[in-house]
Short mmCIF file of C-alpha atoms in Angstrom, two decimals:
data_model
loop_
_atom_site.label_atom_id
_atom_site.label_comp_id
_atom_site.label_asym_id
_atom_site.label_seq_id
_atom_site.Cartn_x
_atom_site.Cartn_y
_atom_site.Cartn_z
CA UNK A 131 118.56 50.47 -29.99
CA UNK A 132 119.09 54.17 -30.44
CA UNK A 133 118.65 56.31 -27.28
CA UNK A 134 115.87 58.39 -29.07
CA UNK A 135 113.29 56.23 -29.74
CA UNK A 136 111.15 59.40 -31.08
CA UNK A 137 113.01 61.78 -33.14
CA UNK A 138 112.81 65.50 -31.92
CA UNK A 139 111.51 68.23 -33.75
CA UNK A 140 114.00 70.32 -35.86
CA UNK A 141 114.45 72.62 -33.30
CA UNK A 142 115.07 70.04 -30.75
CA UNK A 143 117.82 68.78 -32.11
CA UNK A 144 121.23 68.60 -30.96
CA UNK A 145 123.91 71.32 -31.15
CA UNK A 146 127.96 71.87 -30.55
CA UNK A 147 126.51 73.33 -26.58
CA UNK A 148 123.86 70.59 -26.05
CA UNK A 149 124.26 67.49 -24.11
CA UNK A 150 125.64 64.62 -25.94
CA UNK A 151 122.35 62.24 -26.94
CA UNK A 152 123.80 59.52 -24.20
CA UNK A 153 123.17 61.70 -21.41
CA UNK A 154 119.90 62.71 -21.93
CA UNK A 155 118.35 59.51 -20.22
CA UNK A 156 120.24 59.61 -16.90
CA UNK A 157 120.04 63.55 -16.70
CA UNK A 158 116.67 62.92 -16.64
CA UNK A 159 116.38 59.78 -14.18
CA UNK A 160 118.65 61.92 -11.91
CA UNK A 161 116.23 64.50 -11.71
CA UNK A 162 113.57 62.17 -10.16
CA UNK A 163 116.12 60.59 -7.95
CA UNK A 164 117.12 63.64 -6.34
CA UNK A 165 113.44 65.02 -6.45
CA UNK A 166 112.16 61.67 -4.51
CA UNK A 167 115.85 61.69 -2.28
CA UNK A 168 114.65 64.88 -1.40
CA UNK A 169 111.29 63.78 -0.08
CA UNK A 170 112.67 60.73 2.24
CA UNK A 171 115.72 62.91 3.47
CA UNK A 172 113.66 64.53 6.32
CA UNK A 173 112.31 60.98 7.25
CA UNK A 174 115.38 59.92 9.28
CA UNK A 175 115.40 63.70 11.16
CA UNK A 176 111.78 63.58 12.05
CA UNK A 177 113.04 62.11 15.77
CA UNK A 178 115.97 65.04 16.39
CA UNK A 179 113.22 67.73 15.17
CA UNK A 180 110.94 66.13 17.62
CA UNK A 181 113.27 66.48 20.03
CA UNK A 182 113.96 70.03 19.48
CA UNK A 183 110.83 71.63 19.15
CA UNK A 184 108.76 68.33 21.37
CA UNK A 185 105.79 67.87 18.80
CA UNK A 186 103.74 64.62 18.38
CA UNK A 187 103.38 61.75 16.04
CA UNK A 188 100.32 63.40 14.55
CA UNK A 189 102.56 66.08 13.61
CA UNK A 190 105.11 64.12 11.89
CA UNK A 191 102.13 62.44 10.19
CA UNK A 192 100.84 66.41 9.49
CA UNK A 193 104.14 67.39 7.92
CA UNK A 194 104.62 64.21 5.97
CA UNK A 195 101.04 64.40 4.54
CA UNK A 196 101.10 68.20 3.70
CA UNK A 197 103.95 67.58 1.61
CA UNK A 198 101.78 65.24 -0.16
CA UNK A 199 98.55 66.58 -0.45
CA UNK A 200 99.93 69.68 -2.16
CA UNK A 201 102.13 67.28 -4.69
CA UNK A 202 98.33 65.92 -5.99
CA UNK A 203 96.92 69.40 -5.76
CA UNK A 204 99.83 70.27 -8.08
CA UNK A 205 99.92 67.21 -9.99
CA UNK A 206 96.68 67.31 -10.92
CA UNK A 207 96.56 71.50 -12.10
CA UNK A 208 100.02 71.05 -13.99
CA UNK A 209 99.83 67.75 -14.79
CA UNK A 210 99.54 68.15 -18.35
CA UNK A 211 101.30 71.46 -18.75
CA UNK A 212 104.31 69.74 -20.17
CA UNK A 213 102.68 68.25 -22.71
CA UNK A 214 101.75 72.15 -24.21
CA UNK A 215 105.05 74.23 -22.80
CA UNK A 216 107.36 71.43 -23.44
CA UNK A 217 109.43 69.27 -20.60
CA UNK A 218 112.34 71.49 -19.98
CA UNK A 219 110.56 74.26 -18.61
CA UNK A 220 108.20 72.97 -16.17
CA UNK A 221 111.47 70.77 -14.52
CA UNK A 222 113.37 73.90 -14.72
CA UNK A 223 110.74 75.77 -12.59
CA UNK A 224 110.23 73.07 -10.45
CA UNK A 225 114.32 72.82 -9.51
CA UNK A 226 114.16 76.49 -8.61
CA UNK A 227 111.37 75.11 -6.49
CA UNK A 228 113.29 72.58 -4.85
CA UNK A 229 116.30 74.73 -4.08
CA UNK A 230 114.19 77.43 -2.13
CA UNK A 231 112.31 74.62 0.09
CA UNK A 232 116.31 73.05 0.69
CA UNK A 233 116.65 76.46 1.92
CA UNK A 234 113.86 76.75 4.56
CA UNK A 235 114.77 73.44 6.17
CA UNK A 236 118.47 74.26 6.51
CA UNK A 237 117.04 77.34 8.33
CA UNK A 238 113.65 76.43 10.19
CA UNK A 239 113.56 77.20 13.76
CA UNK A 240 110.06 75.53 13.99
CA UNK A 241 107.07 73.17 13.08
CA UNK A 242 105.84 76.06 11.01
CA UNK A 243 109.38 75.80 8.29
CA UNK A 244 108.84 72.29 8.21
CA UNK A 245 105.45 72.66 6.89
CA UNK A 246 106.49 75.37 4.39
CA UNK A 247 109.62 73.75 2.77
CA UNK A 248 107.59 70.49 2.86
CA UNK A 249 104.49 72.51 0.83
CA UNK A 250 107.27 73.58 -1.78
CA UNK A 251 108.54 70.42 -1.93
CA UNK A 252 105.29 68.73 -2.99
CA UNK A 253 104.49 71.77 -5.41
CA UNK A 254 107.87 70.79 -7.57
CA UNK A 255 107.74 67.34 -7.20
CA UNK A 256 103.92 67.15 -8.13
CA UNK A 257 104.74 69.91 -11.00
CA UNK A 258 107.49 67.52 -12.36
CA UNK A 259 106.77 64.17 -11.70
CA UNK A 260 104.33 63.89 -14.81
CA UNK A 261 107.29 66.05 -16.99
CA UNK A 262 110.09 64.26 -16.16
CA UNK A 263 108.34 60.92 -16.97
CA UNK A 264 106.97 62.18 -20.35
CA UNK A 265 110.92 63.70 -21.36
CA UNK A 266 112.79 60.00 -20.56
CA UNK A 267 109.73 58.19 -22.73
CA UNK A 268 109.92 60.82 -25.37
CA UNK A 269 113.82 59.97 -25.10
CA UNK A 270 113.25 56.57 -25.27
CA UNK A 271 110.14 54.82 -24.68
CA UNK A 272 111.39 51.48 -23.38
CA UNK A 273 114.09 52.38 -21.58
CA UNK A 274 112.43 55.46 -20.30
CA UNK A 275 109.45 52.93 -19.40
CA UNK A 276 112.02 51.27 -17.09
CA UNK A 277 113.24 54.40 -15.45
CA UNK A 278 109.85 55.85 -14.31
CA UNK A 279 109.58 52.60 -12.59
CA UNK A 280 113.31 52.22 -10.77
CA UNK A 281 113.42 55.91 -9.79
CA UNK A 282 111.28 56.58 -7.81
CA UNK A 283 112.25 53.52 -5.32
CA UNK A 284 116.28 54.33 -6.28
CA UNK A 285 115.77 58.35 -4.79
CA UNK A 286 113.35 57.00 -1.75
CA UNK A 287 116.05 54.66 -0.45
CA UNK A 288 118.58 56.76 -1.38
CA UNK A 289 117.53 60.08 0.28
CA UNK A 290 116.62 57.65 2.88
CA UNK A 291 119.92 56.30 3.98
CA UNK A 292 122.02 59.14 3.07
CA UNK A 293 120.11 61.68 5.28
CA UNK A 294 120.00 58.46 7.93
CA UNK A 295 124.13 58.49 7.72
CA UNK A 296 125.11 62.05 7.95
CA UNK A 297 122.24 62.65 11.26
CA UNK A 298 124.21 60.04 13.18
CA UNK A 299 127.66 60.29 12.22
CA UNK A 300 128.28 63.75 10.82
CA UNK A 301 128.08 67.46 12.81
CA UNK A 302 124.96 69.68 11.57
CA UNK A 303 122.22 67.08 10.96
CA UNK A 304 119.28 69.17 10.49
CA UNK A 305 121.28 71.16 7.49
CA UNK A 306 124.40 68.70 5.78
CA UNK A 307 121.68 66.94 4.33
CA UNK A 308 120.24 70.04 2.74
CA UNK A 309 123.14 71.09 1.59
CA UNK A 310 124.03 68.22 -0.20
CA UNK A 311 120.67 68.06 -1.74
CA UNK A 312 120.93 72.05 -2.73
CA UNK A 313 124.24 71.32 -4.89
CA UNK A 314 122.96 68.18 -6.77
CA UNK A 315 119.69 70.29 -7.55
CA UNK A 316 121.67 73.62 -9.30
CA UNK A 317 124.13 70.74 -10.96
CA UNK A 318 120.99 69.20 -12.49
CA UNK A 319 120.04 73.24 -13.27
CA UNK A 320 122.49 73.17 -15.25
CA UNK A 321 122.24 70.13 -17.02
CA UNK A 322 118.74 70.40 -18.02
CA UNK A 323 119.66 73.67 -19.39
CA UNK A 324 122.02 72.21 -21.77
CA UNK A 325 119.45 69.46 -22.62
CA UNK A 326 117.06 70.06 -26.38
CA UNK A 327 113.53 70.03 -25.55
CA UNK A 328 112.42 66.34 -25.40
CA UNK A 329 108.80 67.30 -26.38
CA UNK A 330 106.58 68.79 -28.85
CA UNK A 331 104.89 72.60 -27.94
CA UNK A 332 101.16 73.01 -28.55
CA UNK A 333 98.64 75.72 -27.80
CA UNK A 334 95.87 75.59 -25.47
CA UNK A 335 98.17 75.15 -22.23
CA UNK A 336 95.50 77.55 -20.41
CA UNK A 337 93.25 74.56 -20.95
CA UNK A 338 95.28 72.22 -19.18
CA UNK A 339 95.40 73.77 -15.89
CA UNK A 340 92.06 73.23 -15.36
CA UNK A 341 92.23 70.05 -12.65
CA UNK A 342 91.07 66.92 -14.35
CA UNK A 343 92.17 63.22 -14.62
CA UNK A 344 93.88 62.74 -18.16
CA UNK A 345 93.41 58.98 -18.49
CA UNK A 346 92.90 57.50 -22.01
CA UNK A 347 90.03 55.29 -22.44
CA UNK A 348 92.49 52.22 -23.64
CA UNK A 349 94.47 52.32 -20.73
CA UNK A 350 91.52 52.40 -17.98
CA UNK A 351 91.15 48.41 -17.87
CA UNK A 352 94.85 47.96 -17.07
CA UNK A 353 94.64 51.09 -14.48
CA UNK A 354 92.48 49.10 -13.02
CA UNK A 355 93.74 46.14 -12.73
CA UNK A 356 97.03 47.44 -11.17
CA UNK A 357 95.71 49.77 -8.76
CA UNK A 358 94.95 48.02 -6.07
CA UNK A 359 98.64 46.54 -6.53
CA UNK A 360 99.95 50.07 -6.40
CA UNK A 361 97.77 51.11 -3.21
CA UNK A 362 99.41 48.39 -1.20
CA UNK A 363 102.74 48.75 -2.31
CA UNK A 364 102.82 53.21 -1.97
CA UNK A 365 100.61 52.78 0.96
CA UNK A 366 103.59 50.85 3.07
CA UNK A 367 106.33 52.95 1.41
CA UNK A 368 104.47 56.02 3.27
CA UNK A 369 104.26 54.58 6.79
CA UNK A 370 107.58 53.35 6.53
CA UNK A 371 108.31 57.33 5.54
CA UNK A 372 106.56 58.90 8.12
CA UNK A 373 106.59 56.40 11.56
CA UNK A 374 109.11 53.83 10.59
CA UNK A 375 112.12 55.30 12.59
CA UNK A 376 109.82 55.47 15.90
CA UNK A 377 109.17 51.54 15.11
CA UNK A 378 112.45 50.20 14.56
CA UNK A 379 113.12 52.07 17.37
CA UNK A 380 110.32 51.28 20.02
CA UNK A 381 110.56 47.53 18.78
CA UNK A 382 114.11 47.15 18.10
CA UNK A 383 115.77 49.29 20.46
CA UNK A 384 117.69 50.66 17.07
CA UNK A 385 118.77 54.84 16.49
CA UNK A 386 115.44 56.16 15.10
CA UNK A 387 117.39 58.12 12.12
CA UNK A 388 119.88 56.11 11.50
CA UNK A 389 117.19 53.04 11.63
CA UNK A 390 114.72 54.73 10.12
CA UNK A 391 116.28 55.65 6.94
CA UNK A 392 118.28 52.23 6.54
CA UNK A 393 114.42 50.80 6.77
CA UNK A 394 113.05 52.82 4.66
CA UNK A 395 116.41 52.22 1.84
CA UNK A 396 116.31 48.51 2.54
CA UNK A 397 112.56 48.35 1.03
CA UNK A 398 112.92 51.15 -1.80
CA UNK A 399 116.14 50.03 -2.33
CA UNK A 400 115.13 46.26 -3.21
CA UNK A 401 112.24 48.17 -5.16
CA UNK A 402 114.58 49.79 -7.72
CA UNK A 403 116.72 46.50 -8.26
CA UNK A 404 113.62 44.14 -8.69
CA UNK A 405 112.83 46.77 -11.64
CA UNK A 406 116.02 46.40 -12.49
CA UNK A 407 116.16 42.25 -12.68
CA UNK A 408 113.02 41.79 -13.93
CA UNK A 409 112.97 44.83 -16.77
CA UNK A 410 112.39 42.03 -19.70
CA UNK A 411 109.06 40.72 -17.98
CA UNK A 412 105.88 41.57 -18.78
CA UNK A 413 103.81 43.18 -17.00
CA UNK A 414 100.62 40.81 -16.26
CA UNK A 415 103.60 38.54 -14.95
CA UNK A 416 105.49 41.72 -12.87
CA UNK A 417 101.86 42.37 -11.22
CA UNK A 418 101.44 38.61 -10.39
CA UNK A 419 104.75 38.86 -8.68
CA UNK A 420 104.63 42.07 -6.78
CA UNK A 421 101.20 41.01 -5.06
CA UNK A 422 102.52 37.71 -3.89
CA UNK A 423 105.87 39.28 -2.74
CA UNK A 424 104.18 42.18 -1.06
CA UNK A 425 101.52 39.65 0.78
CA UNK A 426 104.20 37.55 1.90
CA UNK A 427 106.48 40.34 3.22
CA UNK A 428 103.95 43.00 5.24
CA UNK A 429 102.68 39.06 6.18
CA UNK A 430 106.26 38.48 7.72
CA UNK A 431 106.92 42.13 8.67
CA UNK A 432 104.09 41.62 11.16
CA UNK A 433 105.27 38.29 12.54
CA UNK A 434 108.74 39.78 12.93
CA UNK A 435 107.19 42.76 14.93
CA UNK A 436 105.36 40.80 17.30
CA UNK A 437 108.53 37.97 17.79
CA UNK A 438 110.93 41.02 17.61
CA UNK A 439 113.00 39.94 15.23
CA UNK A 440 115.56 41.84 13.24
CA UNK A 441 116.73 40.02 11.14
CA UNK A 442 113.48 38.87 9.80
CA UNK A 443 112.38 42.36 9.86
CA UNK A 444 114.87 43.23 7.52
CA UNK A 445 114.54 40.36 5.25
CA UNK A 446 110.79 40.48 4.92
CA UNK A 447 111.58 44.30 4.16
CA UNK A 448 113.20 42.98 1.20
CA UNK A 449 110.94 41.13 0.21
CA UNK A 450 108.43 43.71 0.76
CA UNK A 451 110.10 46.07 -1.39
CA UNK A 452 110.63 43.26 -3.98
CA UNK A 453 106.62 43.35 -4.53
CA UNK A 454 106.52 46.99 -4.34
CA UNK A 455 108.78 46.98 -7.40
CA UNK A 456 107.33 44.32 -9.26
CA UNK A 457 103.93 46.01 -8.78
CA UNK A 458 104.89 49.32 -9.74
CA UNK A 459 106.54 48.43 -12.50
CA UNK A 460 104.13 46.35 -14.03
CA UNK A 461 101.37 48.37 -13.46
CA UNK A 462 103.49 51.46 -15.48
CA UNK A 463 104.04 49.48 -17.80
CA UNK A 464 100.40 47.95 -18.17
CA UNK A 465 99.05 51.47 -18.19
CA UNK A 466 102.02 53.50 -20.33
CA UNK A 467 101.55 50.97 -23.40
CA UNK A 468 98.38 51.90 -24.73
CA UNK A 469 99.21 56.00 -24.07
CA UNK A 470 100.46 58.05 -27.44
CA UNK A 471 102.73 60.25 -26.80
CA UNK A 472 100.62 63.47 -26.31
CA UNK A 473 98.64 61.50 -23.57
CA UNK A 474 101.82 60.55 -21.57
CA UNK A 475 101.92 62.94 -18.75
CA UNK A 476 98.56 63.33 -18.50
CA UNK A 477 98.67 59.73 -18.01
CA UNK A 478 101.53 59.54 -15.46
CA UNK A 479 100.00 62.10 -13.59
CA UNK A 480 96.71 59.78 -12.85
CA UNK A 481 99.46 57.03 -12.01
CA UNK A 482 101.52 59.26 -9.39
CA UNK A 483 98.07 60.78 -8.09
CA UNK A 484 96.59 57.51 -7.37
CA UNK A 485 100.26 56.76 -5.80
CA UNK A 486 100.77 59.47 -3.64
CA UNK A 487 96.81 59.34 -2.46
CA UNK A 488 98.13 55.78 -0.87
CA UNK A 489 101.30 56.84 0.52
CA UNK A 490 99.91 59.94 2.12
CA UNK A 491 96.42 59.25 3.38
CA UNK A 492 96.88 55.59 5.24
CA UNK A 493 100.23 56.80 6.98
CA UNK A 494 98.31 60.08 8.36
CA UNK A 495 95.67 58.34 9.30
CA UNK A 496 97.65 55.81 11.14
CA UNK A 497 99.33 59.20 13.12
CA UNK A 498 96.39 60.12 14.47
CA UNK A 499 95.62 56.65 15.50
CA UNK A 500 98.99 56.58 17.70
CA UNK A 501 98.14 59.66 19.06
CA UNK A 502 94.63 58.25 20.35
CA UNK A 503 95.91 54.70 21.41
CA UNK A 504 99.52 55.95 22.84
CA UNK A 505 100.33 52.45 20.61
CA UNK A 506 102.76 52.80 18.02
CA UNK A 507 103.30 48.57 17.65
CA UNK A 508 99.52 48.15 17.80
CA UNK A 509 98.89 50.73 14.93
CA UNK A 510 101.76 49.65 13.06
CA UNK A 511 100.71 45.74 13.11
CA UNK A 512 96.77 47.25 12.11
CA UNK A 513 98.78 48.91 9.06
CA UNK A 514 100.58 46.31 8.47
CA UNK A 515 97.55 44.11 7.86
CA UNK A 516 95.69 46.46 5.89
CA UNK A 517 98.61 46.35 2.95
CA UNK A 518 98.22 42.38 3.15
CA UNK A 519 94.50 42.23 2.50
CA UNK A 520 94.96 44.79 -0.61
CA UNK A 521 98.27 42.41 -1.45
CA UNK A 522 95.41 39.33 -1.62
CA UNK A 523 93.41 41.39 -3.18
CA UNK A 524 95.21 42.47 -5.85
CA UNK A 525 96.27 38.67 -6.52
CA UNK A 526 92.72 37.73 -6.49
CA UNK A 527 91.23 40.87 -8.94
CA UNK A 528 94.72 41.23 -11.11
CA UNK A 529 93.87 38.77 -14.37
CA UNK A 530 90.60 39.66 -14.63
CA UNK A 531 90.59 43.18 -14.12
CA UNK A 532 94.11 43.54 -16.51
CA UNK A 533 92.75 41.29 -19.52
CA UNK A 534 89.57 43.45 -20.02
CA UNK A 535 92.47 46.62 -20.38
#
């Protein structure tokens, strides 16, 4: 297999200063990594900000779900733009974006920077997501296939635990992290800059910021067969995001950040390897797997809560994140095979949008809902059952709905 599956334009193509062809791929994986590490890394500090400035669950909710209702504002107006501009400089832009919202929560003194630096975060990641996914298929479409599906889980869990490490064990929690994240972004600057434009420029980009759902008419049957699949799975991925660390610790008795994120990495951790082990299935058999694993699991996450159990906790966590991977990936796949290549991140953006919609929504509803019960466990276990009925029903709806696609 060569690593470009589609061969670039003339103009595109490699010279003496450009990236060697092998890197291309992984530059490119790396960029949603660090873009998605950057979303989970304020997840384990949610507790010592809370503790500083003494705001409520419905805030953390607030924050969390700010971050993502502006990533399907912009996901949906710049969706496409990539597919007129070309890749490079949409994820260019959207770095820059990144590096400025590292910046404001290094340096916020309040609920208010929080809110800001989580607004720019969602702007580049929402402005990206769709261009970075279209660059690694136009790279490669089957490997790149396999890396829109493992990296988003990889930079979750990743983000995830590392923030979760340096709070507890290193000085400066509320701005190491940032720090970190700051350098990898202007290394990745400068690696994208070196990379040839993966796609093809067209005219009419003023067209495509106009907000509307790019989705192919071959691909809607298999959208809809794995969307329920990918409600459950992004759905538990966001509570585990936004009120995990208060669970594990108000059940568990564990750190809240240090807790929190290793939660939160177990699950989107196990995510990115199932994609991994199970990259040469297909996809009606990835969905098929990914609702039964994600039924059992939130099914076992819920008995461990009530018997307060860690170690089940953890292990159903696993497994858990074992369907969310399955799940994703096969409905990517499903969806991404019938797209040509000036559809793709039009395409991806639907995907992501109906993603983010079911991380963001159910985990700021179920903030609220602590704040008006006072009961984290209860609202958790009431979450908690909600993914397992969409788990069932994904099992129940998934041949049908994916053989009409």
């Amino acid at each position: 297999m060569t690593c470009a599956s589609v061969p670039l334009p003339a103009a595109a193509r490699p010279r003496s200063y450009e990236l060697p062809a092998r890197w291309w791929l992984p530059l490119l994986g790396s960029v949603t990594v660090s873009f998605l590490a950057g979303s989970s890394a304020p997840t384990p500090l949610y507790p010592v900000y809370q503790g500083l400035w003494h705001f409520s669950a419905a805030t953390v909710t607030a924050v969390f779900a700010s971050y993502v209702v502006v990533l399907l504002a912009a996901l949906l107006v710049f969706g496409r733009v990539s597919d007129y501009v070309g890749r490079k400089p949409v994820i260019l832009a959207a770095l820059l974006l990144q590096l400025v919202a590292m910046a404001l929560f290094a340096t916020a003194g309040g609920v208010a920077m929080l809110f800001a630096g989580r607004i720019l975060q969602g702007l580049g990641t929402g402005a990206a997501l769709a261009a970075i996914g279209a660059a690694m298929l136009d790279v490669d479409k089957q490997r790149g296939t396999i890396a829109n599906a493992v990296a988003p889980g990889l930079g979750t869990g990743f983000g995830a635990v590392l923030s979760g490490l340096l709070v507890h064990f290193l000085p400066a929690p509320t701005l190491l992290v940032y720090a970190v994240l700051a350098l990898l972004y202007v290394l990745q600057i400068a690696g994208i800059a070196l990379l040839p434009e993966p796609g093809q420029r067209r005219p009419g980009v003023w067209s495509a910021l106009r907000p509307q759902l790019a989705l192919p008419a071959s691909a809607r049957g298999a959208l809809r067969g794995a969307s329920p699949m990918l409600v459950a799975g992004w759905a538990l991925a966001g509570f585990f995001a936004s009120l995990g660390p208060a669970l594990v610790h108000r059940v568990f008795g564990f750190d809240a950040s240090l807790g929190g994120g290793l939660t939160l990495f177990v699950m989107a951790g196990s995510a990115a390897a199932t994609v991994l082990v199970l990259r040469n299935a297909e996809a009606d058999r990835l969905l098929r797997i990914g609702a039964i694993a994600l039924a059992a699991g939130s099914a076992g996450v819920l008995v461990s809560v009530e018997a307060h159990s860690v170690a089940g906790f953890l292990f159903f966590a696993v497994l858990s994140g074992i369907g969310f991977g399955a799940g994703f990936q096969g409905g990517m796949r499903s969806t991404l095979a019938a797209a040509a290549p000036a559809e793709r991140a039009g395409l991806l953006a639907v995907v992501f949008l109906i993603a983010y919609v079911a991380m963001g929504l159910p985990a700021l509803l179920a903030g609220f809902a602590v704040v008006q019960t006072g009961n984290l466990v209860a609202t958790g276990l009431a979450f908690g059952g909600a993914v397992l009925a969409l788990s069932l029903l994904a099992l129940r709806l998934r041949a049908p709905a994916f053989r009409q696609g």
